[in-house]
C-alpha cells in the first residue's frame, strides 16, 4: 500500500474539459484520499473551472497557451514528495495510481509511466498510435533504453525529478521532453500497464492527426540535433561531401584530359559544398562538447535536490 506519510499531489492540466474534469477529480479522490488535487486551467472557454472547483479540486490558471506552459507552472508552484501528472479527459485509470506510486517508492525510481492498454477501439486513434510508435522507436535507437509509450500523459514523479527538470517545450511535446530528460541522465524509470479508456460523451480531443504528426516529426529532428549533434551534423557533412565529390569528378577528369576547366561554376560549387561539409562536421564536434556540458549541469541540478524521503 502507498505510504500515508507521503505528500502526494495530483496535477491535472485542463483545456475545455467541462465534461470530464469532475470525473477525474472524483476518481483520484477515491484512489488517493490523502492527495491534494490541483486542476490548472489553460484558458478554457467552457465551465471547466467551476466544475473542477465544485468537485473539490484546488483550481489555478495558466494564461500562456500550451500544455508545456501549464506543466512548467505546476512543477514550479507545487511542493510535494510524489507528483501524479494526468490529463483531465478521464481516459486514464485512477485506481492504477496507488500501484504506480508504490513502484516509485519501493523501487526508488524517479518516474513511472502509465503504459496505455486500450479498453476500446475509440480510445486510441491509429494516427496517434503510429506517431507514438515512430517517436518511441527513435528514442530507443538514440538512447538505447526502450520505452513502450513515450507519449503517455499519465506519469508519477519523485520530487527530485520535478524540481530539477527544465521544462522547455510549450505544447504536447512535454511528454517527449520528460522521457528524454530521464533517458539522457540515465535516471531510474519504469512503465506500468494501465487501462486506457475512450473520452466520455461530450468531451472532445484537441489533437489533430496530421498537424500533430508533423509536430512529432519535427520533435524527432530537434531531439536528434540537440542530443546527438555530432552524429546529426556528421551525416549532413558526409552528404554534402558526396555531392561535392560527384560534381568535382567530371571537372577533374576534363582537366586531366584537356588541361582546362570549362565548367568553372561547377568547380566553384563543388569547392563551396566541401567547405560547408567540413564546417558542418566541425560544428558537430563543438556542439557535442556543449551537449555534454549541458548534460553534466542537468545531472548536478538533479543531485542538488534532496533524495526521496526515507521509508
PDB file of C-alpha atoms in Angstrom:
ATOM      1  CA  UNK A   1       0.000   0.000   0.000  1.00  0.00           C
ATOM      2  CA  UNK A   2       1.051   3.622  -0.579  1.00  0.00           C
ATOM      3  CA  UNK A   3       2.913   5.188   2.344  1.00  0.00           C
ATOM      4  CA  UNK A   4       0.393   7.542   4.026  1.00  0.00           C
ATOM      5  CA  UNK A   5       3.123   9.977   5.208  1.00  0.00           C
ATOM      6  CA  UNK A   6       3.962  10.947   1.659  1.00  0.00           C
ATOM      7  CA  UNK A   7       2.710  14.285   0.403  1.00  0.00           C
ATOM      8  CA  UNK A   8       1.050  13.419  -2.888  1.00  0.00           C
ATOM      9  CA  UNK A   9      -0.024  16.000  -5.448  1.00  0.00           C
ATOM     10  CA  UNK A  10      -2.234  15.100  -8.407  1.00  0.00           C
ATOM     11  CA  UNK A  11      -1.633  17.560 -11.245  1.00  0.00           C
ATOM     12  CA  UNK A  12      -4.383  17.915 -13.859  1.00  0.00           C
ATOM     13  CA  UNK A  13      -3.786  20.311 -16.792  1.00  0.00           C
ATOM     14  CA  UNK A  14      -7.104  21.206 -18.442  1.00  0.00           C
ATOM     15  CA  UNK A  15      -8.350  22.957 -21.558  1.00  0.00           C
ATOM     16  CA  UNK A  16     -12.102  22.822 -22.165  1.00  0.00           C
ATOM     17  CA  UNK A  17     -12.684  19.665 -20.099  1.00  0.00           C
ATOM     18  CA  UNK A  18     -16.039  20.558 -18.544  1.00  0.00           C
ATOM     19  CA  UNK A  19     -17.480  17.152 -19.446  1.00  0.00           C
ATOM     20  CA  UNK A  20     -14.681  15.092 -17.892  1.00  0.00           C
ATOM     21  CA  UNK A  21     -12.835  17.009 -15.165  1.00  0.00           C
ATOM     22  CA  UNK A  22     -15.327  16.238 -12.376  1.00  0.00           C
ATOM     23  CA  UNK A  23     -14.920  12.513 -13.056  1.00  0.00           C
ATOM     24  CA  UNK A  24     -11.133  12.841 -12.954  1.00  0.00           C
ATOM     25  CA  UNK A  25     -11.175  14.701  -9.636  1.00  0.00           C
ATOM     26  CA  UNK A  26     -13.693  12.286  -8.095  1.00  0.00           C
ATOM     27  CA  UNK A  27     -11.839   9.156  -9.260  1.00  0.00           C
ATOM     28  CA  UNK A  28      -8.465  10.339  -7.972  1.00  0.00           C
ATOM     29  CA  UNK A  29     -10.013  11.458  -4.709  1.00  0.00           C
ATOM     30  CA  UNK A  30     -11.217   7.867  -4.207  1.00  0.00           C
ATOM     31  CA  UNK A  31      -7.928   6.306  -5.340  1.00  0.00           C
ATOM     32  CA  UNK A  32      -5.698   8.686  -3.330  1.00  0.00           C
ATOM     33  CA  UNK A  33      -7.722  10.008  -0.364  1.00  0.00           C
ATOM     34  CA  UNK A  34      -4.784  11.892   1.183  1.00  0.00           C
ATOM     35  CA  UNK A  35      -3.623  13.569  -2.011  1.00  0.00           C
ATOM     36  CA  UNK A  36      -4.131  17.197  -2.968  1.00  0.00           C
ATOM     37  CA  UNK A  37      -5.676  17.521  -6.421  1.00  0.00           C
ATOM     38  CA  UNK A  38      -4.679  20.570  -8.450  1.00  0.00           C
ATOM     39  CA  UNK A  39      -6.507  21.491 -11.647  1.00  0.00           C
ATOM     40  CA  UNK A  40      -4.692  24.076 -13.760  1.00  0.00           C
ATOM     41  CA  UNK A  41      -6.985  25.676 -16.312  1.00  0.00           C
ATOM     42  CA  UNK A  42      -5.399  26.804 -19.593  1.00  0.00           C
ATOM     43  CA  UNK A  43      -7.811  29.467 -20.933  1.00  0.00           C
ATOM     44  CA  UNK A  44     -10.843  27.187 -21.151  1.00  0.00           C
ATOM     45  CA  UNK A  45     -13.916  28.691 -22.779  1.00  0.00           C
ATOM     46  CA  UNK A  46     -16.360  26.384 -21.029  1.00  0.00           C
ATOM     47  CA  UNK A  47     -17.157  25.761 -17.345  1.00  0.00           C
ATOM     48  CA  UNK A  48     -14.032  23.746 -16.551  1.00  0.00           C
ATOM     49  CA  UNK A  49     -13.038  25.999 -13.644  1.00  0.00           C
ATOM     50  CA  UNK A  50     -16.461  25.967 -11.988  1.00  0.00           C
ATOM     51  CA  UNK A  51     -16.919  22.204 -12.406  1.00  0.00           C
ATOM     52  CA  UNK A  52     -13.431  21.391 -11.099  1.00  0.00           C
ATOM     53  CA  UNK A  53     -13.859  23.641  -8.078  1.00  0.00           C
ATOM     54  CA  UNK A  54     -17.279  22.151  -7.310  1.00  0.00           C
ATOM     55  CA  UNK A  55     -15.721  18.670  -7.465  1.00  0.00           C
ATOM     56  CA  UNK A  56     -13.280  19.661  -4.716  1.00  0.00           C
ATOM     57  CA  UNK A  57     -10.092  20.398  -6.646  1.00  0.00           C
ATOM     58  CA  UNK A  58      -7.702  23.256  -5.971  1.00  0.00           C
ATOM     59  CA  UNK A  59      -8.082  25.314  -9.152  1.00  0.00           C
ATOM     60  CA  UNK A  60      -5.432  27.603 -10.585  1.00  0.00           C
ATOM     61  CA  UNK A  61      -4.816  29.091 -14.028  1.00  0.00           C
ATOM     62  CA  UNK A  62      -2.022  29.429 -16.568  1.00  0.00           C
ATOM     63  CA  UNK A  63      -2.606  32.124 -19.207  1.00  0.00           C
ATOM     64  CA  UNK A  64       0.081  31.035 -21.697  1.00  0.00           C
ATOM     65  CA  UNK A  65      -1.487  28.506 -24.030  1.00  0.00           C
ATOM     66  CA  UNK A  66       0.043  25.046 -24.243  1.00  0.00           C
ATOM     67  CA  UNK A  67       0.468  22.011 -22.018  1.00  0.00           C
ATOM     68  CA  UNK A  68       4.182  22.646 -21.640  1.00  0.00           C
ATOM     69  CA  UNK A  69       3.497  26.061 -20.095  1.00  0.00           C
ATOM     70  CA  UNK A  70       0.966  24.512 -17.709  1.00  0.00           C
ATOM     71  CA  UNK A  71       3.332  21.754 -16.578  1.00  0.00           C
ATOM     72  CA  UNK A  72       6.117  24.311 -16.066  1.00  0.00           C
ATOM     73  CA  UNK A  73       3.871  26.329 -13.770  1.00  0.00           C
ATOM     74  CA  UNK A  74       2.690  23.232 -11.899  1.00  0.00           C
ATOM     75  CA  UNK A  75       6.206  21.970 -11.275  1.00  0.00           C
ATOM     76  CA  UNK A  76       7.310  25.411 -10.072  1.00  0.00           C
ATOM     77  CA  UNK A  77       4.340  26.141  -7.798  1.00  0.00           C
ATOM     78  CA  UNK A  78       3.587  22.852  -6.070  1.00  0.00           C
ATOM     79  CA  UNK A  79       5.706  21.227  -3.389  1.00  0.00           C
ATOM     80  CA  UNK A  80       5.183  17.524  -2.651  1.00  0.00           C
ATOM     81  CA  UNK A  81       7.037  14.227  -2.241  1.00  0.00           C
ATOM     82  CA  UNK A  82       5.253  12.479  -5.108  1.00  0.00           C
ATOM     83  CA  UNK A  83       3.636  14.039  -8.161  1.00  0.00           C
ATOM     84  CA  UNK A  84       0.956  12.364 -10.286  1.00  0.00           C
ATOM     85  CA  UNK A  85       0.526  14.010 -13.691  1.00  0.00           C
ATOM     86  CA  UNK A  86      -2.646  13.083 -15.570  1.00  0.00           C
ATOM     87  CA  UNK A  87      -4.759  14.595 -18.346  1.00  0.00           C
ATOM     88  CA  UNK A  88      -8.176  15.964 -17.483  1.00  0.00           C
ATOM     89  CA  UNK A  89     -10.061  13.957 -20.125  1.00  0.00           C
ATOM     90  CA  UNK A  90     -10.990  10.934 -17.966  1.00  0.00           C
ATOM     91  CA  UNK A  91      -9.176   8.492 -20.264  1.00  0.00           C
ATOM     92  CA  UNK A  92      -6.647   7.330 -17.664  1.00  0.00           C
ATOM     93  CA  UNK A  93      -7.283   4.851 -14.882  1.00  0.00           C
ATOM     94  CA  UNK A  94      -7.224   6.464 -11.423  1.00  0.00           C
ATOM     95  CA  UNK A  95      -7.155   3.129  -9.491  1.00  0.00           C
ATOM     96  CA  UNK A  96      -3.742   2.454 -11.082  1.00  0.00           C
ATOM     97  CA  UNK A  97      -2.232   5.458  -9.287  1.00  0.00           C
ATOM     98  CA  UNK A  98      -1.515   3.721  -5.931  1.00  0.00           C
ATOM     99  CA  UNK A  99       0.229   0.885  -7.771  1.00  0.00           C
ATOM    100  CA  UNK A 100       2.358   3.357  -9.725  1.00  0.00           C
ATOM    101  CA  UNK A 101       3.257   5.283  -6.569  1.00  0.00           C
ATOM    102  CA  UNK A 102       4.177   2.066  -4.773  1.00  0.00           C
ATOM    103  CA  UNK A 103       6.515   1.191  -7.637  1.00  0.00           C
ATOM    104  CA  UNK A 104       8.101   4.646  -7.464  1.00  0.00           C
ATOM    105  CA  UNK A 105       8.656   4.461  -3.711  1.00  0.00           C
ATOM    106  CA  UNK A 106       9.559   0.801  -3.236  1.00  0.00           C
ATOM    107  CA  UNK A 107      11.937   0.604  -6.213  1.00  0.00           C
ATOM    108  CA  UNK A 108      13.464   4.047  -5.576  1.00  0.00           C
ATOM    109  CA  UNK A 109      12.510   5.342  -9.016  1.00  0.00           C
ATOM    110  CA  UNK A 110      12.240   8.881 -10.362  1.00  0.00           C
ATOM    111  CA  UNK A 111       9.496   8.336 -12.935  1.00  0.00           C
ATOM    112  CA  UNK A 112       6.806   5.739 -13.552  1.00  0.00           C
ATOM    113  CA  UNK A 113       4.995   5.932 -16.889  1.00  0.00           C
ATOM    114  CA  UNK A 114       1.488   4.604 -17.381  1.00  0.00           C
ATOM    115  CA  UNK A 115       1.736   2.310 -20.412  1.00  0.00           C
ATOM    116  CA  UNK A 116      -1.686   2.620 -22.045  1.00  0.00           C
ATOM    117  CA  UNK A 117      -3.660  -0.563 -22.743  1.00  0.00           C
ATOM    118  CA  UNK A 118      -6.705   0.206 -24.908  1.00  0.00           C
ATOM    119  CA  UNK A 119     -10.095  -0.677 -23.465  1.00  0.00           C
ATOM    120  CA  UNK A 120     -11.993   0.266 -26.627  1.00  0.00           C
ATOM    121  CA  UNK A 121     -11.301   0.901 -30.305  1.00  0.00           C
ATOM    122  CA  UNK A 122     -12.136   4.604 -29.930  1.00  0.00           C
ATOM    123  CA  UNK A 123      -9.631   5.129 -27.126  1.00  0.00           C
ATOM    124  CA  UNK A 124      -6.506   5.382 -29.285  1.00  0.00           C
ATOM    125  CA  UNK A 125      -6.684   6.611 -32.876  1.00  0.00           C
ATOM    126  CA  UNK A 126      -4.470   4.833 -35.466  1.00  0.00           C
ATOM    127  CA  UNK A 127      -2.688   8.057 -36.497  1.00  0.00           C
ATOM    128  CA  UNK A 128      -1.659   8.820 -32.934  1.00  0.00           C
ATOM    129  CA  UNK A 129      -0.614   5.205 -32.394  1.00  0.00           C
ATOM    130  CA  UNK A 130       1.667   5.431 -35.454  1.00  0.00           C
ATOM    131  CA  UNK A 131       3.193   8.708 -34.287  1.00  0.00           C
ATOM    132  CA  UNK A 132       3.783   7.276 -30.821  1.00  0.00           C
ATOM    133  CA  UNK A 133       5.471   4.216 -32.335  1.00  0.00           C
ATOM    134  CA  UNK A 134       7.747   6.391 -34.504  1.00  0.00           C
ATOM    135  CA  UNK A 135       8.834   8.596 -31.627  1.00  0.00           C
ATOM    136  CA  UNK A 136       9.244   5.686 -29.218  1.00  0.00           C
ATOM    137  CA  UNK A 137      11.367   3.755 -31.723  1.00  0.00           C
ATOM    138  CA  UNK A 138      13.517   6.832 -32.325  1.00  0.00           C
ATOM    139  CA  UNK A 139      14.202   7.339 -28.617  1.00  0.00           C
ATOM    140  CA  UNK A 140      15.106   3.672 -28.235  1.00  0.00           C
ATOM    141  CA  UNK A 141      17.571   3.849 -31.133  1.00  0.00           C
ATOM    142  CA  UNK A 142      19.217   7.026 -29.828  1.00  0.00           C
ATOM    143  CA  UNK A 143      19.362   6.328 -26.102  1.00  0.00           C
ATOM    144  CA  UNK A 144      19.429   2.538 -26.067  1.00  0.00           C
ATOM    145  CA  UNK A 145      16.711   2.229 -23.417  1.00  0.00           C
ATOM    146  CA  UNK A 146      13.269   1.241 -24.565  1.00  0.00           C
ATOM    147  CA  UNK A 147      10.009   2.954 -23.712  1.00  0.00           C
ATOM    148  CA  UNK A 148       6.783   1.406 -24.967  1.00  0.00           C
ATOM    149  CA  UNK A 149       4.626   4.524 -24.632  1.00  0.00           C
ATOM    150  CA  UNK A 150       6.600   7.746 -24.932  1.00  0.00           C
ATOM    151  CA  UNK A 151       3.538   9.975 -25.334  1.00  0.00           C
ATOM    152  CA  UNK A 152       1.603   8.756 -22.318  1.00  0.00           C
ATOM    153  CA  UNK A 153       0.181  11.632 -20.295  1.00  0.00           C
ATOM    154  CA  UNK A 154      -0.093   9.524 -17.116  1.00  0.00           C
ATOM    155  CA  UNK A 155       3.093   9.683 -15.055  1.00  0.00           C
ATOM    156  CA  UNK A 156       4.286   9.613 -11.458  1.00  0.00           C
ATOM    157  CA  UNK A 157       7.418  11.537 -10.438  1.00  0.00           C
ATOM    158  CA  UNK A 158       9.702  11.920  -7.477  1.00  0.00           C
ATOM    159  CA  UNK A 159      10.254  15.406  -6.064  1.00  0.00           C
ATOM    160  CA  UNK A 160      13.883  15.189  -7.157  1.00  0.00           C
ATOM    161  CA  UNK A 161      12.830  14.735 -10.781  1.00  0.00           C
ATOM    162  CA  UNK A 162      10.254  17.520 -10.774  1.00  0.00           C
ATOM    163  CA  UNK A 163      12.401  20.169  -9.117  1.00  0.00           C
ATOM    164  CA  UNK A 164      15.409  19.532 -11.383  1.00  0.00           C
ATOM    165  CA  UNK A 165      13.520  19.229 -14.664  1.00  0.00           C
ATOM    166  CA  UNK A 166      13.959  22.241 -17.005  1.00  0.00           C
ATOM    167  CA  UNK A 167      10.673  22.469 -18.906  1.00  0.00           C
ATOM    168  CA  UNK A 168      11.462  23.995 -22.318  1.00  0.00           C
ATOM    169  CA  UNK A 169       8.608  22.883 -24.584  1.00  0.00           C
ATOM    170  CA  UNK A 170       5.294  24.731 -24.709  1.00  0.00           C
ATOM    171  CA  UNK A 171       2.933  22.128 -26.188  1.00  0.00           C
ATOM    172  CA  UNK A 172       2.175  18.421 -26.128  1.00  0.00           C
ATOM    173  CA  UNK A 173       5.895  17.715 -26.732  1.00  0.00           C
ATOM    174  CA  UNK A 174       6.243  17.891 -22.953  1.00  0.00           C
ATOM    175  CA  UNK A 175       5.786  14.100 -22.682  1.00  0.00           C
ATOM    176  CA  UNK A 176       8.718  13.548 -25.031  1.00  0.00           C
ATOM    177  CA  UNK A 177      10.811  16.055 -23.101  1.00  0.00           C
ATOM    178  CA  UNK A 178      10.080  14.246 -19.834  1.00  0.00           C
ATOM    179  CA  UNK A 179      11.183  10.937 -21.357  1.00  0.00           C
ATOM    180  CA  UNK A 180      14.346  12.402 -22.880  1.00  0.00           C
ATOM    181  CA  UNK A 181      15.330  14.041 -19.584  1.00  0.00           C
ATOM    182  CA  UNK A 182      15.109  10.694 -17.809  1.00  0.00           C
ATOM    183  CA  UNK A 183      16.944   8.827 -20.582  1.00  0.00           C
ATOM    184  CA  UNK A 184      19.839  11.230 -21.090  1.00  0.00           C
ATOM    185  CA  UNK A 185      20.583  11.279 -17.354  1.00  0.00           C
ATOM    186  CA  UNK A 186      20.027   7.506 -17.029  1.00  0.00           C
ATOM    187  CA  UNK A 187      17.511   8.040 -14.220  1.00  0.00           C
ATOM    188  CA  UNK A 188      15.698   5.019 -12.765  1.00  0.00           C
ATOM    189  CA  UNK A 189      12.336   4.718 -14.503  1.00  0.00           C
ATOM    190  CA  UNK A 190       9.803   2.040 -15.382  1.00  0.00           C
ATOM    191  CA  UNK A 191       6.469   1.562 -17.120  1.00  0.00           C
ATOM    192  CA  UNK A 192       3.326   0.122 -15.559  1.00  0.00           C
ATOM    193  CA  UNK A 193       0.419  -1.104 -17.669  1.00  0.00           C
ATOM    194  CA  UNK A 194      -2.748   0.902 -17.101  1.00  0.00           C
ATOM    195  CA  UNK A 195      -6.179   0.752 -18.767  1.00  0.00           C
ATOM    196  CA  UNK A 196      -6.851   3.494 -21.315  1.00  0.00           C
ATOM    197  CA  UNK A 197     -10.460   4.485 -21.998  1.00  0.00           C
ATOM    198  CA  UNK A 198     -12.319   6.473 -24.630  1.00  0.00           C
ATOM    199  CA  UNK A 199     -13.309  10.015 -23.749  1.00  0.00           C
ATOM    200  CA  UNK A 200     -16.714  10.414 -22.082  1.00  0.00           C
ATOM    201  CA  UNK A 201     -19.630  11.721 -24.104  1.00  0.00           C
ATOM    202  CA  UNK A 202     -19.363  15.459 -24.638  1.00  0.00           C
ATOM    203  CA  UNK A 203     -15.578  15.538 -24.358  1.00  0.00           C
ATOM    204  CA  UNK A 204     -13.514  16.164 -27.482  1.00  0.00           C
ATOM    205  CA  UNK A 205      -9.824  15.677 -28.245  1.00  0.00           C
ATOM    206  CA  UNK A 206      -7.738  18.761 -29.051  1.00  0.00           C
ATOM    207  CA  UNK A 207      -5.236  16.716 -31.051  1.00  0.00           C
ATOM    208  CA  UNK A 208      -5.098  16.701 -34.849  1.00  0.00           C
ATOM    209  CA  UNK A 209      -3.594  13.628 -36.521  1.00  0.00           C
ATOM    210  CA  UNK A 210      -1.835  15.393 -39.409  1.00  0.00           C
ATOM    211  CA  UNK A 211      -0.799  18.555 -37.608  1.00  0.00           C
ATOM    212  CA  UNK A 212       0.471  16.718 -34.563  1.00  0.00           C
ATOM    213  CA  UNK A 213       2.077  14.079 -36.780  1.00  0.00           C
ATOM    214  CA  UNK A 214       4.237  16.755 -38.400  1.00  0.00           C
ATOM    215  CA  UNK A 215       4.991  18.172 -34.972  1.00  0.00           C
ATOM    216  CA  UNK A 216       6.183  14.734 -33.882  1.00  0.00           C
ATOM    217  CA  UNK A 217       8.481  14.538 -36.912  1.00  0.00           C
ATOM    218  CA  UNK A 218       9.802  17.991 -36.076  1.00  0.00           C
ATOM    219  CA  UNK A 219      10.344  16.910 -32.483  1.00  0.00           C
ATOM    220  CA  UNK A 220      12.343  13.886 -33.650  1.00  0.00           C
ATOM    221  CA  UNK A 221      14.651  16.091 -35.752  1.00  0.00           C
ATOM    222  CA  UNK A 222      15.088  18.637 -32.965  1.00  0.00           C
ATOM    223  CA  UNK A 223      15.889  15.933 -30.430  1.00  0.00           C
ATOM    224  CA  UNK A 224      18.389  14.289 -32.745  1.00  0.00           C
ATOM    225  CA  UNK A 225      20.079  17.641 -33.353  1.00  0.00           C
ATOM    226  CA  UNK A 226      20.191  18.668 -29.686  1.00  0.00           C
ATOM    227  CA  UNK A 227      21.032  15.319 -28.085  1.00  0.00           C
ATOM    228  CA  UNK A 228      23.312  13.809 -30.765  1.00  0.00           C
ATOM    229  CA  UNK A 229      24.780  16.852 -32.569  1.00  0.00           C
ATOM    230  CA  UNK A 230      27.982  15.134 -33.712  1.00  0.00           C
ATOM    231  CA  UNK A 231      26.049  12.339 -35.409  1.00  0.00           C
ATOM    232  CA  UNK A 232      23.475  14.761 -36.841  1.00  0.00           C
ATOM    233  CA  UNK A 233      25.945  17.216 -38.374  1.00  0.00           C
ATOM    234  CA  UNK A 234      28.311  14.456 -39.492  1.00  0.00           C
ATOM    235  CA  UNK A 235      25.509  12.898 -41.558  1.00  0.00           C
ATOM    236  CA  UNK A 236      24.869  16.287 -43.170  1.00  0.00           C
ATOM    237  CA  UNK A 237      28.607  16.754 -43.740  1.00  0.00           C
ATOM    238  CA  UNK A 238      29.013  13.348 -45.383  1.00  0.00           C
ATOM    239  CA  UNK A 239      26.051  14.010 -47.684  1.00  0.00           C
ATOM    240  CA  UNK A 240      27.496  17.355 -48.771  1.00  0.00           C
ATOM    241  CA  UNK A 241      30.928  15.779 -49.270  1.00  0.00           C
ATOM    242  CA  UNK A 242      29.479  13.108 -51.545  1.00  0.00           C
ATOM    243  CA  UNK A 243      27.617  15.721 -53.611  1.00  0.00           C
ATOM    244  CA  UNK A 244      30.779  17.813 -53.812  1.00  0.00           C
ATOM    245  CA  UNK A 245      32.873  14.866 -54.968  1.00  0.00           C
ATOM    246  CA  UNK A 246      30.223  13.874 -57.506  1.00  0.00           C
ATOM    247  CA  UNK A 247      30.316  17.374 -59.011  1.00  0.00           C
ATOM    248  CA  UNK A 248      34.106  17.549 -58.928  1.00  0.00           C
ATOM    249  CA  UNK A 249      34.886  14.244 -60.687  1.00  0.00           C
ATOM    250  CA  UNK A 250      33.866  15.373 -64.233  1.00  0.00           C
ATOM    251  CA  UNK A 251      35.729  18.651 -63.755  1.00  0.00           C
ATOM    252  CA  UNK A 252      38.906  16.860 -62.638  1.00  0.00           C
ATOM    253  CA  UNK A 253      38.683  14.292 -65.437  1.00  0.00           C
ATOM    254  CA  UNK A 254      38.294  17.054 -68.049  1.00  0.00           C
ATOM    255  CA  UNK A 255      41.242  18.945 -66.597  1.00  0.00           C
ATOM    256  CA  UNK A 256      43.470  15.854 -66.639  1.00  0.00           C
ATOM    257  CA  UNK A 257      42.499  15.031 -70.227  1.00  0.00           C
ATOM    258  CA  UNK A 258      42.415  18.514 -71.767  1.00  0.00           C
ATOM    259  CA  UNK A 259      44.254  20.726 -69.278  1.00  0.00           C
ATOM    260  CA  UNK A 260      41.326  23.146 -68.977  1.00  0.00           C
ATOM    261  CA  UNK A 261      38.423  23.797 -66.611  1.00  0.00           C
ATOM    262  CA  UNK A 262      35.445  24.529 -68.872  1.00  0.00           C
ATOM    263  CA  UNK A 263      32.848  24.331 -66.094  1.00  0.00           C
ATOM    264  CA  UNK A 264      34.180  26.883 -63.618  1.00  0.00           C
ATOM    265  CA  UNK A 265      30.805  27.449 -61.827  1.00  0.00           C
ATOM    266  CA  UNK A 266      30.587  23.703 -61.158  1.00  0.00           C
ATOM    267  CA  UNK A 267      34.104  23.709 -59.754  1.00  0.00           C
ATOM    268  CA  UNK A 268      33.279  26.661 -57.501  1.00  0.00           C
ATOM    269  CA  UNK A 269      30.045  24.989 -56.334  1.00  0.00           C
ATOM    270  CA  UNK A 270      31.923  21.775 -55.573  1.00  0.00           C
ATOM    271  CA  UNK A 271      34.535  23.624 -53.528  1.00  0.00           C
ATOM    272  CA  UNK A 272      31.842  25.560 -51.674  1.00  0.00           C
ATOM    273  CA  UNK A 273      29.949  22.384 -50.771  1.00  0.00           C
ATOM    274  CA  UNK A 274      33.127  20.770 -49.475  1.00  0.00           C
ATOM    275  CA  UNK A 275      33.828  23.789 -47.261  1.00  0.00           C
ATOM    276  CA  UNK A 276      30.289  23.695 -45.887  1.00  0.00           C
ATOM    277  CA  UNK A 277      30.655  19.938 -45.263  1.00  0.00           C
ATOM    278  CA  UNK A 278      33.831  20.486 -43.236  1.00  0.00           C
ATOM    279  CA  UNK A 279      32.147  23.295 -41.291  1.00  0.00           C
ATOM    280  CA  UNK A 280      29.168  21.015 -40.565  1.00  0.00           C
ATOM    281  CA  UNK A 281      31.375  18.309 -39.062  1.00  0.00           C
ATOM    282  CA  UNK A 282      33.331  20.926 -37.100  1.00  0.00           C
ATOM    283  CA  UNK A 283      30.061  22.353 -35.738  1.00  0.00           C
ATOM    284  CA  UNK A 284      29.038  18.870 -34.654  1.00  0.00           C
ATOM    285  CA  UNK A 285      32.290  18.465 -32.707  1.00  0.00           C
ATOM    286  CA  UNK A 286      31.807  21.787 -30.919  1.00  0.00           C
ATOM    287  CA  UNK A 287      28.121  21.183 -30.151  1.00  0.00           C
ATOM    288  CA  UNK A 288      28.863  17.688 -28.891  1.00  0.00           C
ATOM    289  CA  UNK A 289      31.099  19.228 -26.236  1.00  0.00           C
ATOM    290  CA  UNK A 290      28.380  21.760 -25.383  1.00  0.00           C
ATOM    291  CA  UNK A 291      25.776  18.990 -25.112  1.00  0.00           C
ATOM    292  CA  UNK A 292      27.999  17.042 -22.759  1.00  0.00           C
ATOM    293  CA  UNK A 293      28.446  20.105 -20.560  1.00  0.00           C
ATOM    294  CA  UNK A 294      24.700  20.750 -20.557  1.00  0.00           C
ATOM    295  CA  UNK A 295      24.035  17.142 -19.553  1.00  0.00           C
ATOM    296  CA  UNK A 296      26.508  17.470 -16.679  1.00  0.00           C
ATOM    297  CA  UNK A 297      24.745  20.632 -15.483  1.00  0.00           C
ATOM    298  CA  UNK A 298      21.382  18.846 -15.546  1.00  0.00           C
ATOM    299  CA  UNK A 299      22.821  15.982 -13.546  1.00  0.00           C
ATOM    300  CA  UNK A 300      24.295  18.379 -10.983  1.00  0.00           C
ATOM    301  CA  UNK A 301      20.906  20.112 -10.669  1.00  0.00           C
ATOM    302  CA  UNK A 302      19.293  16.703 -10.120  1.00  0.00           C
ATOM    303  CA  UNK A 303      21.870  15.694  -7.494  1.00  0.00           C
ATOM    304  CA  UNK A 304      21.477  19.027  -5.685  1.00  0.00           C
ATOM    305  CA  UNK A 305      17.905  18.076  -4.772  1.00  0.00           C
ATOM    306  CA  UNK A 306      17.439  16.011  -1.615  1.00  0.00           C
ATOM    307  CA  UNK A 307      16.777  12.336  -2.169  1.00  0.00           C
ATOM    308  CA  UNK A 308      13.332  10.849  -1.644  1.00  0.00           C
ATOM    309  CA  UNK A 309      12.038  10.783   1.914  1.00  0.00           C
ATOM    310  CA  UNK A 310      13.094   7.691   3.825  1.00  0.00           C
ATOM    311  CA  UNK A 311      10.821   4.674   4.026  1.00  0.00           C
TER     312      UNK A 311
END
